[in-house]
Amino acid sequence: MAKTEKKKIGLTTRIFISLLLGAILGVFLHYCVLPNDAVQNILVDGVFYVVGQGFLRLMQMLVVPLVLCSLICGASAIGDTKTLGKVGVRTVVFYIITTALAVAVALIVARIINPGVGMDLNTLEVAETQIATTQTSMVDTLLDIIPKNPIESLATGNMLQIIVFAIIVGIILAKLGDKTQIVHNLFQQGNDIMMEMTMMVMSLAPIGVFCLIARTFSGMGFDAFQPLIKYMFAVMLALVIQCLGVYQILLKVFTGLNPIRFIKKFLPVMGFAFSTATSNATIPLSIDTLERKMGVSRRISSFTIPLGATINMDGTSIMQGVAVVFIAQAYGIALTPMDYLTVIATATLASIGTAGVPSVGLVTLSMVLTSVGLPIEGIGFIMGIDRILDMSRTAVNITGDAVCTTIVANQNQALDKEVFNKKEAELEA
């Protein structure tokens, strides 16, 4: 009698189940248990907070060495510096264009919905805003990309400087070839070690995601959304248009691939990004999914995905675009067409170098508001509900990175369409 093999539940499925269960428990605690000091202190601010933040710290621990090794290996694997230059330029141009499109979509949606019109500011509980607004010139911003001390950049986690240093090292390794084989092997083995460490940390993802989501929802009642429901709706609608509309049209036009199949295969990564609200944490999962399910060569994705996690923040730019209109309307300040163009330019530039960590978009929003003369105190109106929007826009950020990577891979004959067209069951067989 033949044994029937019990099908093992995959990691991504377990993450989704944990996300759902965490949300259900969080909502239950909020409405049926809290406020209860024992539950709040021991469970919500104790167990959930420690385990959830511990998991995020483990993921953040991986980011700097993983980005360094993967970018060096990616740049050196492309080999020919001419090809590397083409890939780099295409990737950056694509990221900048999609970010500008994202801000434009956000402004159009916000102007149609008018989230701030008729808002009584006295009914809003304004969170205290302590946001640094140190102004730096464009020249200083550009110069700051070049590291004075790469060791310091690695220690402080300055991602743009790390990327520049890693790409230069990768180009030199590719140019010198066999002369630097030992150093090349060192970074290649370092990359293998980091990927293995990532898989170890990822095995804890269901527990970490459960605690993060449960704590988030336990502190967010649906009543808190009511004063800002139009703002939330505008942001979510713009995110959906960008993710399911703009990206998928670009994917179809430039590759001819089926957008629905792409979304189905990439959905688990989007779910993971949603639960952690950090683009950097999804880097290894994105690279792995693109290779196994989409047929994207790792030599392309190991270059474009870490780069995208740093400079491609379309979801964040969408939030900033809607927030500008919302705050302007709430304060009764009229914006001119030139102001809207300024917002598009500033939000696009602000997304470059934005750290892929939770809620950083609120910090760069101050720069966008200042560019059109809006009071940064307006950020306080949206801080209370930003967490759920932050989770959603992170999912959009990493989807944009994946679409760009797939398009660039296709243009460089590094995309296996047979793998992409296979069903997931066939890939796992």
PDB file of N, CA, C and O in Angstrom, residues 337-407:
ATOM      1  N   PRO A 337      -0.104  75.291 -10.123  1.00  0.00           N
ATOM      2  CA  PRO A 337       0.459  74.228 -10.988  1.00  0.00           C
ATOM      3  C   PRO A 337       1.964  74.068 -10.803  1.00  0.00           C
ATOM      4  O   PRO A 337       2.480  72.956 -10.824  1.00  0.00           O
ATOM      5  N   MET A 338       2.678  75.186 -10.597  1.00  0.00           N
ATOM      6  CA  MET A 338       4.124  75.109 -10.368  1.00  0.00           C
ATOM      7  C   MET A 338       4.439  74.389  -9.056  1.00  0.00           C
ATOM      8  O   MET A 338       5.426  73.656  -8.955  1.00  0.00           O
ATOM      9  N   ASP A 339       3.584  74.586  -8.043  1.00  0.00           N
ATOM     10  CA  ASP A 339       3.760  73.871  -6.772  1.00  0.00           C
ATOM     11  C   ASP A 339       3.664  72.365  -6.977  1.00  0.00           C
ATOM     12  O   ASP A 339       4.437  71.590  -6.403  1.00  0.00           O
ATOM     13  N   TYR A 340       2.701  71.943  -7.811  1.00  0.00           N
ATOM     14  CA  TYR A 340       2.530  70.513  -8.081  1.00  0.00           C
ATOM     15  C   TYR A 340       3.754  69.939  -8.799  1.00  0.00           C
ATOM     16  O   TYR A 340       4.198  68.825  -8.498  1.00  0.00           O
ATOM     17  N   LEU A 341       4.308  70.699  -9.737  1.00  0.00           N
ATOM     18  CA  LEU A 341       5.528  70.251 -10.429  1.00  0.00           C
ATOM     19  C   LEU A 341       6.694  70.165  -9.438  1.00  0.00           C
ATOM     20  O   LEU A 341       7.513  69.236  -9.511  1.00  0.00           O
ATOM     21  N   THR A 342       6.739  71.135  -8.518  1.00  0.00           N
ATOM     22  CA  THR A 342       7.790  71.128  -7.484  1.00  0.00           C
ATOM     23  C   THR A 342       7.661  69.893  -6.599  1.00  0.00           C
ATOM     24  O   THR A 342       8.660  69.256  -6.242  1.00  0.00           O
ATOM     25  N   VAL A 343       6.419  69.539  -6.247  1.00  0.00           N
ATOM     26  CA  VAL A 343       6.172  68.344  -5.420  1.00  0.00           C
ATOM     27  C   VAL A 343       6.648  67.089  -6.154  1.00  0.00           C
ATOM     28  O   VAL A 343       7.305  66.217  -5.561  1.00  0.00           O
ATOM     29  N   ILE A 344       6.334  66.976  -7.446  1.00  0.00           N
ATOM     30  CA  ILE A 344       6.761  65.810  -8.225  1.00  0.00           C
ATOM     31  C   ILE A 344       8.287  65.697  -8.232  1.00  0.00           C
ATOM     32  O   ILE A 344       8.849  64.630  -7.971  1.00  0.00           O
ATOM     33  N   ALA A 345       8.960  66.833  -8.494  1.00  0.00           N
ATOM     34  CA  ALA A 345      10.428  66.822  -8.544  1.00  0.00           C
ATOM     35  C   ALA A 345      11.034  66.523  -7.176  1.00  0.00           C
ATOM     36  O   ALA A 345      11.941  65.689  -7.048  1.00  0.00           O
ATOM     37  N   THR A 346      10.525  67.181  -6.136  1.00  0.00           N
ATOM     38  CA  THR A 346      11.092  67.019  -4.787  1.00  0.00           C
ATOM     39  C   THR A 346      10.847  65.619  -4.232  1.00  0.00           C
ATOM     40  O   THR A 346      11.757  65.005  -3.654  1.00  0.00           O
ATOM     41  N   ALA A 347       9.636  65.098  -4.404  1.00  0.00           N
ATOM     42  CA  ALA A 347       9.322  63.761  -3.898  1.00  0.00           C
ATOM     43  C   ALA A 347      10.135  62.694  -4.628  1.00  0.00           C
ATOM     44  O   ALA A 347      10.559  61.699  -4.031  1.00  0.00           O
ATOM     45  N   THR A 348      10.366  62.913  -5.930  1.00  0.00           N
ATOM     46  CA  THR A 348      11.180  61.965  -6.702  1.00  0.00           C
ATOM     47  C   THR A 348      12.612  61.966  -6.193  1.00  0.00           C
ATOM     48  O   THR A 348      13.208  60.897  -5.970  1.00  0.00           O
ATOM     49  N   LEU A 349      13.173  63.156  -5.985  1.00  0.00           N
ATOM     50  CA  LEU A 349      14.547  63.256  -5.480  1.00  0.00           C
ATOM     51  C   LEU A 349      14.647  62.765  -4.033  1.00  0.00           C
ATOM     52  O   LEU A 349      15.639  62.148  -3.648  1.00  0.00           O
ATOM     53  N   ALA A 350      13.608  63.045  -3.235  1.00  0.00           N
ATOM     54  CA  ALA A 350      13.627  62.640  -1.825  1.00  0.00           C
ATOM     55  C   ALA A 350      13.636  61.123  -1.678  1.00  0.00           C
ATOM     56  O   ALA A 350      14.152  60.590  -0.696  1.00  0.00           O
ATOM     57  N   SER A 351      13.054  60.425  -2.665  1.00  0.00           N
ATOM     58  CA  SER A 351      12.992  58.962  -2.577  1.00  0.00           C
ATOM     59  C   SER A 351      14.367  58.333  -2.791  1.00  0.00           C
ATOM     60  O   SER A 351      14.616  57.201  -2.398  1.00  0.00           O
ATOM     61  N   ILE A 352      15.280  59.077  -3.458  1.00  0.00           N
ATOM     62  CA  ILE A 352      16.626  58.554  -3.709  1.00  0.00           C
ATOM     63  C   ILE A 352      17.439  58.651  -2.421  1.00  0.00           C
ATOM     64  O   ILE A 352      17.656  59.718  -1.883  1.00  0.00           O
ATOM     65  N   GLY A 353      17.866  57.518  -1.936  1.00  0.00           N
ATOM     66  CA  GLY A 353      18.638  57.495  -0.706  1.00  0.00           C
ATOM     67  C   GLY A 353      17.807  57.351   0.541  1.00  0.00           C
ATOM     68  O   GLY A 353      18.326  57.292   1.645  1.00  0.00           O
ATOM     69  N   THR A 354      16.462  57.266   0.376  1.00  0.00           N
ATOM     70  CA  THR A 354      15.600  57.035   1.533  1.00  0.00           C
ATOM     71  C   THR A 354      15.850  55.629   2.070  1.00  0.00           C
ATOM     72  O   THR A 354      15.815  54.671   1.315  1.00  0.00           O
ATOM     73  N   ALA A 355      16.106  55.520   3.362  1.00  0.00           N
ATOM     74  CA  ALA A 355      16.355  54.198   3.941  1.00  0.00           C
ATOM     75  C   ALA A 355      15.108  53.336   3.866  1.00  0.00           C
ATOM     76  O   ALA A 355      13.994  53.817   4.074  1.00  0.00           O
ATOM     77  N   GLY A 356      15.304  52.051   3.541  1.00  0.00           N
ATOM     78  CA  GLY A 356      14.162  51.148   3.426  1.00  0.00           C
ATOM     79  C   GLY A 356      13.735  50.580   4.759  1.00  0.00           C
ATOM     80  O   GLY A 356      13.730  49.373   4.964  1.00  0.00           O
ATOM     81  N   VAL A 357      13.385  51.458   5.693  1.00  0.00           N
ATOM     82  CA  VAL A 357      12.973  51.037   7.038  1.00  0.00           C
ATOM     83  C   VAL A 357      11.622  51.669   7.357  1.00  0.00           C
ATOM     84  O   VAL A 357      11.209  52.634   6.716  1.00  0.00           O
ATOM     85  N   PRO A 358      10.896  51.118   8.354  1.00  0.00           N
ATOM     86  CA  PRO A 358       9.546  51.603   8.627  1.00  0.00           C
ATOM     87  C   PRO A 358       9.449  53.098   8.905  1.00  0.00           C
ATOM     88  O   PRO A 358      10.277  53.666   9.608  1.00  0.00           O
ATOM     89  N   SER A 359       8.405  53.727   8.322  1.00  0.00           N
ATOM     90  CA  SER A 359       7.993  55.109   8.598  1.00  0.00           C
ATOM     91  C   SER A 359       9.002  56.187   8.231  1.00  0.00           C
ATOM     92  O   SER A 359       8.843  57.338   8.627  1.00  0.00           O
ATOM     93  N   VAL A 360      10.046  55.856   7.476  1.00  0.00           N
ATOM     94  CA  VAL A 360      11.016  56.885   7.093  1.00  0.00           C
ATOM     95  C   VAL A 360      10.391  57.916   6.162  1.00  0.00           C
ATOM     96  O   VAL A 360      10.853  59.051   6.068  1.00  0.00           O
ATOM     97  N   GLY A 361       9.295  57.543   5.471  1.00  0.00           N
ATOM     98  CA  GLY A 361       8.623  58.467   4.556  1.00  0.00           C
ATOM     99  C   GLY A 361       8.130  59.724   5.246  1.00  0.00           C
ATOM    100  O   GLY A 361       8.053  60.793   4.633  1.00  0.00           O
ATOM    101  N   LEU A 362       7.802  59.626   6.544  1.00  0.00           N
ATOM    102  CA  LEU A 362       7.346  60.797   7.292  1.00  0.00           C
ATOM    103  C   LEU A 362       8.462  61.817   7.462  1.00  0.00           C
ATOM    104  O   LEU A 362       8.223  63.016   7.521  1.00  0.00           O
ATOM    105  N   VAL A 363       9.693  61.316   7.551  1.00  0.00           N
ATOM    106  CA  VAL A 363      10.834  62.219   7.705  1.00  0.00           C
ATOM    107  C   VAL A 363      11.075  62.979   6.404  1.00  0.00           C
ATOM    108  O   VAL A 363      11.238  64.203   6.401  1.00  0.00           O
ATOM    109  N   THR A 364      11.089  62.258   5.276  1.00  0.00           N
ATOM    110  CA  THR A 364      11.328  62.922   3.989  1.00  0.00           C
ATOM    111  C   THR A 364      10.132  63.771   3.568  1.00  0.00           C
ATOM    112  O   THR A 364      10.277  64.686   2.754  1.00  0.00           O
ATOM    113  N   LEU A 365       8.949  63.491   4.130  1.00  0.00           N
ATOM    114  CA  LEU A 365       7.770  64.308   3.821  1.00  0.00           C
ATOM    115  C   LEU A 365       7.993  65.756   4.246  1.00  0.00           C
ATOM    116  O   LEU A 365       7.510  66.690   3.595  1.00  0.00           O
ATOM    117  N   SER A 366       8.730  65.961   5.327  1.00  0.00           N
ATOM    118  CA  SER A 366       8.997  67.330   5.796  1.00  0.00           C
ATOM    119  C   SER A 366       9.734  68.133   4.733  1.00  0.00           C
ATOM    120  O   SER A 366       9.490  69.331   4.555  1.00  0.00           O
ATOM    121  N   MET A 367      10.625  67.463   3.998  1.00  0.00           N
ATOM    122  CA  MET A 367      11.366  68.133   2.926  1.00  0.00           C
ATOM    123  C   MET A 367      10.425  68.532   1.785  1.00  0.00           C
ATOM    124  O   MET A 367      10.529  69.626   1.228  1.00  0.00           O
ATOM    125  N   VAL A 368       9.468  67.652   1.459  1.00  0.00           N
ATOM    126  CA  VAL A 368       8.510  67.923   0.384  1.00  0.00           C
ATOM    127  C   VAL A 368       7.582  69.077   0.781  1.00  0.00           C
ATOM    128  O   VAL A 368       7.307  69.973  -0.020  1.00  0.00           O
ATOM    129  N   LEU A 369       7.099  69.064   2.019  1.00  0.00           N
ATOM    130  CA  LEU A 369       6.210  70.138   2.491  1.00  0.00           C
ATOM    131  C   LEU A 369       6.923  71.488   2.477  1.00  0.00           C
ATOM    132  O   LEU A 369       6.354  72.504   2.065  1.00  0.00           O
ATOM    133  N   THR A 370       8.172  71.484   2.926  1.00  0.00           N
ATOM    134  CA  THR A 370       8.943  72.723   2.968  1.00  0.00           C
ATOM    135  C   THR A 370       9.141  73.297   1.561  1.00  0.00           C
ATOM    136  O   THR A 370       9.152  74.516   1.375  1.00  0.00           O
ATOM    137  N   SER A 371       9.279  72.419   0.570  1.00  0.00           N
ATOM    138  CA  SER A 371       9.550  72.875  -0.807  1.00  0.00           C
ATOM    139  C   SER A 371       8.406  73.708  -1.380  1.00  0.00           C
ATOM    140  O   SER A 371       8.620  74.522  -2.282  1.00  0.00           O
ATOM    141  N   VAL A 372       7.180  73.508  -0.863  1.00  0.00           N
ATOM    142  CA  VAL A 372       6.038  74.288  -1.366  1.00  0.00           C
ATOM    143  C   VAL A 372       5.436  75.174  -0.267  1.00  0.00           C
ATOM    144  O   VAL A 372       4.308  75.644  -0.386  1.00  0.00           O
ATOM    145  N   GLY A 373       6.200  75.383   0.808  1.00  0.00           N
ATOM    146  CA  GLY A 373       5.791  76.330   1.842  1.00  0.00           C
ATOM    147  C   GLY A 373       4.642  75.883   2.715  1.00  0.00           C
ATOM    148  O   GLY A 373       3.921  76.719   3.268  1.00  0.00           O
ATOM    149  N   LEU A 374       4.455  74.575   2.895  1.00  0.00           N
ATOM    150  CA  LEU A 374       3.389  74.069   3.766  1.00  0.00           C
ATOM    151  C   LEU A 374       3.951  73.806   5.157  1.00  0.00           C
ATOM    152  O   LEU A 374       5.114  73.398   5.302  1.00  0.00           O
ATOM    153  N   PRO A 375       3.154  74.004   6.213  1.00  0.00           N
ATOM    154  CA  PRO A 375       3.647  73.783   7.586  1.00  0.00           C
ATOM    155  C   PRO A 375       3.897  72.308   7.869  1.00  0.00           C
ATOM    156  O   PRO A 375       3.026  71.471   7.622  1.00  0.00           O
ATOM    157  N   ILE A 376       5.085  71.995   8.387  1.00  0.00           N
ATOM    158  CA  ILE A 376       5.402  70.587   8.659  1.00  0.00           C
ATOM    159  C   ILE A 376       4.599  70.054   9.843  1.00  0.00           C
ATOM    160  O   ILE A 376       4.545  68.831  10.064  1.00  0.00           O
ATOM    161  N   GLU A 377       3.957  70.939  10.613  1.00  0.00           N
ATOM    162  CA  GLU A 377       3.097  70.472  11.708  1.00  0.00           C
ATOM    163  C   GLU A 377       1.971  69.597  11.181  1.00  0.00           C
ATOM    164  O   GLU A 377       1.401  68.794  11.917  1.00  0.00           O
ATOM    165  N   GLY A 378       1.657  69.750   9.891  1.00  0.00           N
ATOM    166  CA  GLY A 378       0.607  68.936   9.281  1.00  0.00           C
ATOM    167  C   GLY A 378       0.910  67.451   9.322  1.00  0.00           C
ATOM    168  O   GLY A 378       0.004  66.614   9.253  1.00  0.00           O
ATOM    169  N   ILE A 379       2.195  67.106   9.441  1.00  0.00           N
ATOM    170  CA  ILE A 379       2.576  65.690   9.527  1.00  0.00           C
ATOM    171  C   ILE A 379       1.938  65.051  10.752  1.00  0.00           C
ATOM    172  O   ILE A 379       1.598  63.863  10.753  1.00  0.00           O
ATOM    173  N   GLY A 380       1.754  65.851  11.802  1.00  0.00           N
ATOM    174  CA  GLY A 380       1.154  65.328  13.027  1.00  0.00           C
ATOM    175  C   GLY A 380      -0.245  64.775  12.825  1.00  0.00           C
ATOM    176  O   GLY A 380      -0.684  63.886  13.554  1.00  0.00           O
ATOM    177  N   PHE A 381      -0.979  65.280  11.815  1.00  0.00           N
ATOM    178  CA  PHE A 381      -2.343  64.811  11.563  1.00  0.00           C
ATOM    179  C   PHE A 381      -2.372  63.373  11.046  1.00  0.00           C
ATOM    180  O   PHE A 381      -3.362  62.674  11.199  1.00  0.00           O
ATOM    181  N   ILE A 382      -1.287  62.970  10.387  1.00  0.00           N
ATOM    182  CA  ILE A 382      -1.317  61.651   9.731  1.00  0.00           C
ATOM    183  C   ILE A 382      -0.410  60.613  10.391  1.00  0.00           C
ATOM    184  O   ILE A 382      -0.417  59.454   9.997  1.00  0.00           O
ATOM    185  N   MET A 383       0.321  61.036  11.422  1.00  0.00           N
ATOM    186  CA  MET A 383       1.246  60.091  12.053  1.00  0.00           C
ATOM    187  C   MET A 383       0.535  58.916  12.705  1.00  0.00           C
ATOM    188  O   MET A 383       1.030  57.787  12.679  1.00  0.00           O
ATOM    189  N   GLY A 384      -0.630  59.173  13.283  1.00  0.00           N
ATOM    190  CA  GLY A 384      -1.330  58.124  14.025  1.00  0.00           C
ATOM    191  C   GLY A 384      -1.759  56.947  13.179  1.00  0.00           C
ATOM    192  O   GLY A 384      -1.844  55.820  13.666  1.00  0.00           O
ATOM    193  N   ILE A 385      -2.044  57.198  11.895  1.00  0.00           N
ATOM    194  CA  ILE A 385      -2.516  56.101  11.038  1.00  0.00           C
ATOM    195  C   ILE A 385      -1.478  55.702  10.003  1.00  0.00           C
ATOM    196  O   ILE A 385      -1.769  54.923   9.089  1.00  0.00           O
ATOM    197  N   ASP A 386      -0.243  56.209  10.139  1.00  0.00           N
ATOM    198  CA  ASP A 386       0.741  55.967   9.085  1.00  0.00           C
ATOM    199  C   ASP A 386       1.215  54.524   9.025  1.00  0.00           C
ATOM    200  O   ASP A 386       1.637  54.058   7.974  1.00  0.00           O
ATOM    201  N   ARG A 387       1.144  53.822  10.152  1.00  0.00           N
ATOM    202  CA  ARG A 387       1.698  52.465  10.175  1.00  0.00           C
ATOM    203  C   ARG A 387       1.041  51.559   9.129  1.00  0.00           C
ATOM    204  O   ARG A 387       1.724  50.870   8.374  1.00  0.00           O
ATOM    205  N   ILE A 388      -0.300  51.563   9.063  1.00  0.00           N
ATOM    206  CA  ILE A 388      -0.989  50.680   8.124  1.00  0.00           C
ATOM    207  C   ILE A 388      -0.696  51.099   6.680  1.00  0.00           C
ATOM    208  O   ILE A 388      -0.539  50.263   5.785  1.00  0.00           O
ATOM    209  N   LEU A 389      -0.579  52.419   6.442  1.00  0.00           N
ATOM    210  CA  LEU A 389      -0.244  52.905   5.103  1.00  0.00           C
ATOM    211  C   LEU A 389       1.208  52.592   4.771  1.00  0.00           C
ATOM    212  O   LEU A 389       1.542  52.292   3.618  1.00  0.00           O
ATOM    213  N   ASP A 390       2.077  52.658   5.773  1.00  0.00           N
ATOM    214  CA  ASP A 390       3.489  52.341   5.586  1.00  0.00           C
ATOM    215  C   ASP A 390       3.653  50.897   5.126  1.00  0.00           C
ATOM    216  O   ASP A 390       4.451  50.591   4.233  1.00  0.00           O
ATOM    217  N   MET A 391       2.880  50.013   5.716  1.00  0.00           N
ATOM    218  CA  MET A 391       2.925  48.596   5.336  1.00  0.00           C
ATOM    219  C   MET A 391       2.495  48.415   3.877  1.00  0.00           C
ATOM    220  O   MET A 391       3.118  47.665   3.114  1.00  0.00           O
ATOM    221  N   SER A 392       1.445  49.136   3.483  1.00  0.00           N
ATOM    222  CA  SER A 392       0.918  49.013   2.117  1.00  0.00           C
ATOM    223  C   SER A 392       1.888  49.585   1.094  1.00  0.00           C
ATOM    224  O   SER A 392       2.108  48.991   0.042  1.00  0.00           O
ATOM    225  N   ARG A 393       2.478  50.741   1.406  1.00  0.00           N
ATOM    226  CA  ARG A 393       3.362  51.350   0.413  1.00  0.00           C
ATOM    227  C   ARG A 393       4.680  50.583   0.280  1.00  0.00           C
ATOM    228  O   ARG A 393       5.313  50.624  -0.778  1.00  0.00           O
ATOM    229  N   THR A 394       5.090  49.881   1.339  1.00  0.00           N
ATOM    230  CA  THR A 394       6.289  49.046   1.229  1.00  0.00           C
ATOM    231  C   THR A 394       6.060  47.919   0.222  1.00  0.00           C
ATOM    232  O   THR A 394       6.949  47.582  -0.562  1.00  0.00           O
ATOM    233  N   ALA A 395       4.859  47.344   0.248  1.00  0.00           N
ATOM    234  CA  ALA A 395       4.520  46.292  -0.717  1.00  0.00           C
ATOM    235  C   ALA A 395       4.591  46.826  -2.148  1.00  0.00           C
ATOM    236  O   ALA A 395       5.035  46.133  -3.069  1.00  0.00           O
ATOM    237  N   VAL A 396       4.176  48.085  -2.337  1.00  0.00           N
ATOM    238  CA  VAL A 396       4.252  48.703  -3.669  1.00  0.00           C
ATOM    239  C   VAL A 396       5.709  48.977  -4.045  1.00  0.00           C
ATOM    240  O   VAL A 396       6.124  48.743  -5.186  1.00  0.00           O
ATOM    241  N   ASN A 397       6.502  49.449  -3.086  1.00  0.00           N
ATOM    242  CA  ASN A 397       7.926  49.714  -3.348  1.00  0.00           C
ATOM    243  C   ASN A 397       8.628  48.491  -3.917  1.00  0.00           C
ATOM    244  O   ASN A 397       9.307  48.561  -4.942  1.00  0.00           O
ATOM    245  N   ILE A 398       8.469  47.361  -3.254  1.00  0.00           N
ATOM    246  CA  ILE A 398       9.224  46.167  -3.675  1.00  0.00           C
ATOM    247  C   ILE A 398       8.648  45.557  -4.961  1.00  0.00           C
ATOM    248  O   ILE A 398       9.359  44.904  -5.710  1.00  0.00           O
ATOM    249  N   THR A 399       7.358  45.796  -5.221  1.00  0.00           N
ATOM    250  CA  THR A 399       6.777  45.332  -6.487  1.00  0.00           C
ATOM    251  C   THR A 399       7.378  46.116  -7.652  1.00  0.00           C
ATOM    252  O   THR A 399       7.684  45.550  -8.710  1.00  0.00           O
ATOM    253  N   GLY A 400       7.572  47.425  -7.458  1.00  0.00           N
ATOM    254  CA  GLY A 400       8.216  48.247  -8.479  1.00  0.00           C
ATOM    255  C   GLY A 400       9.638  47.779  -8.760  1.00  0.00           C
ATOM    256  O   GLY A 400      10.068  47.716  -9.919  1.00  0.00           O
ATOM    257  N   ASP A 401      10.369  47.424  -7.696  1.00  0.00           N
ATOM    258  CA  ASP A 401      11.730  46.902  -7.866  1.00  0.00           C
ATOM    259  C   ASP A 401      11.715  45.621  -8.706  1.00  0.00           C
ATOM    260  O   ASP A 401      12.560  45.435  -9.589  1.00  0.00           O
ATOM    261  N   ALA A 402      10.764  44.745  -8.418  1.00  0.00           N
ATOM    262  CA  ALA A 402      10.690  43.457  -9.113  1.00  0.00           C
ATOM    263  C   ALA A 402      10.312  43.627 -10.582  1.00  0.00           C
ATOM    264  O   ALA A 402      10.860  42.951 -11.461  1.00  0.00           O
ATOM    265  N   VAL A 403       9.371  44.530 -10.861  1.00  0.00           N
ATOM    266  CA  VAL A 403       8.961  44.778 -12.249  1.00  0.00           C
ATOM    267  C   VAL A 403      10.130  45.341 -13.048  1.00  0.00           C
ATOM    268  O   VAL A 403      10.414  44.906 -14.170  1.00  0.00           O
ATOM    269  N   CYS A 404      10.843  46.316 -12.455  1.00  0.00           N
ATOM    270  CA  CYS A 404      12.002  46.897 -13.123  1.00  0.00           C
ATOM    271  C   CYS A 404      13.062  45.836 -13.398  1.00  0.00           C
ATOM    272  O   CYS A 404      13.622  45.770 -14.494  1.00  0.00           O
ATOM    273  N   THR A 405      13.331  44.995 -12.408  1.00  0.00           N
ATOM    274  CA  THR A 405      14.330  43.934 -12.546  1.00  0.00           C
ATOM    275  C   THR A 405      13.955  42.981 -13.673  1.00  0.00           C
ATOM    276  O   THR A 405      14.807  42.579 -14.484  1.00  0.00           O
ATOM    277  N   THR A 406      12.678  42.611 -13.747  1.00  0.00           N
ATOM    278  CA  THR A 406      12.216  41.703 -14.798  1.00  0.00           C
ATOM    279  C   THR A 406      12.373  42.333 -16.176  1.00  0.00           C
ATOM    280  O   THR A 406      12.810  41.667 -17.130  1.00  0.00           O
ATOM    281  N   ILE A 407      12.040  43.620 -16.295  1.00  0.00           N
ATOM    282  CA  ILE A 407      12.170  44.322 -17.572  1.00  0.00           C
ATOM    283  C   ILE A 407      13.636  44.432 -17.993  1.00  0.00           C
ATOM    284  O   ILE A 407      13.996  44.153 -19.138  1.00  0.00           O
TER     285      ILE A 407
END
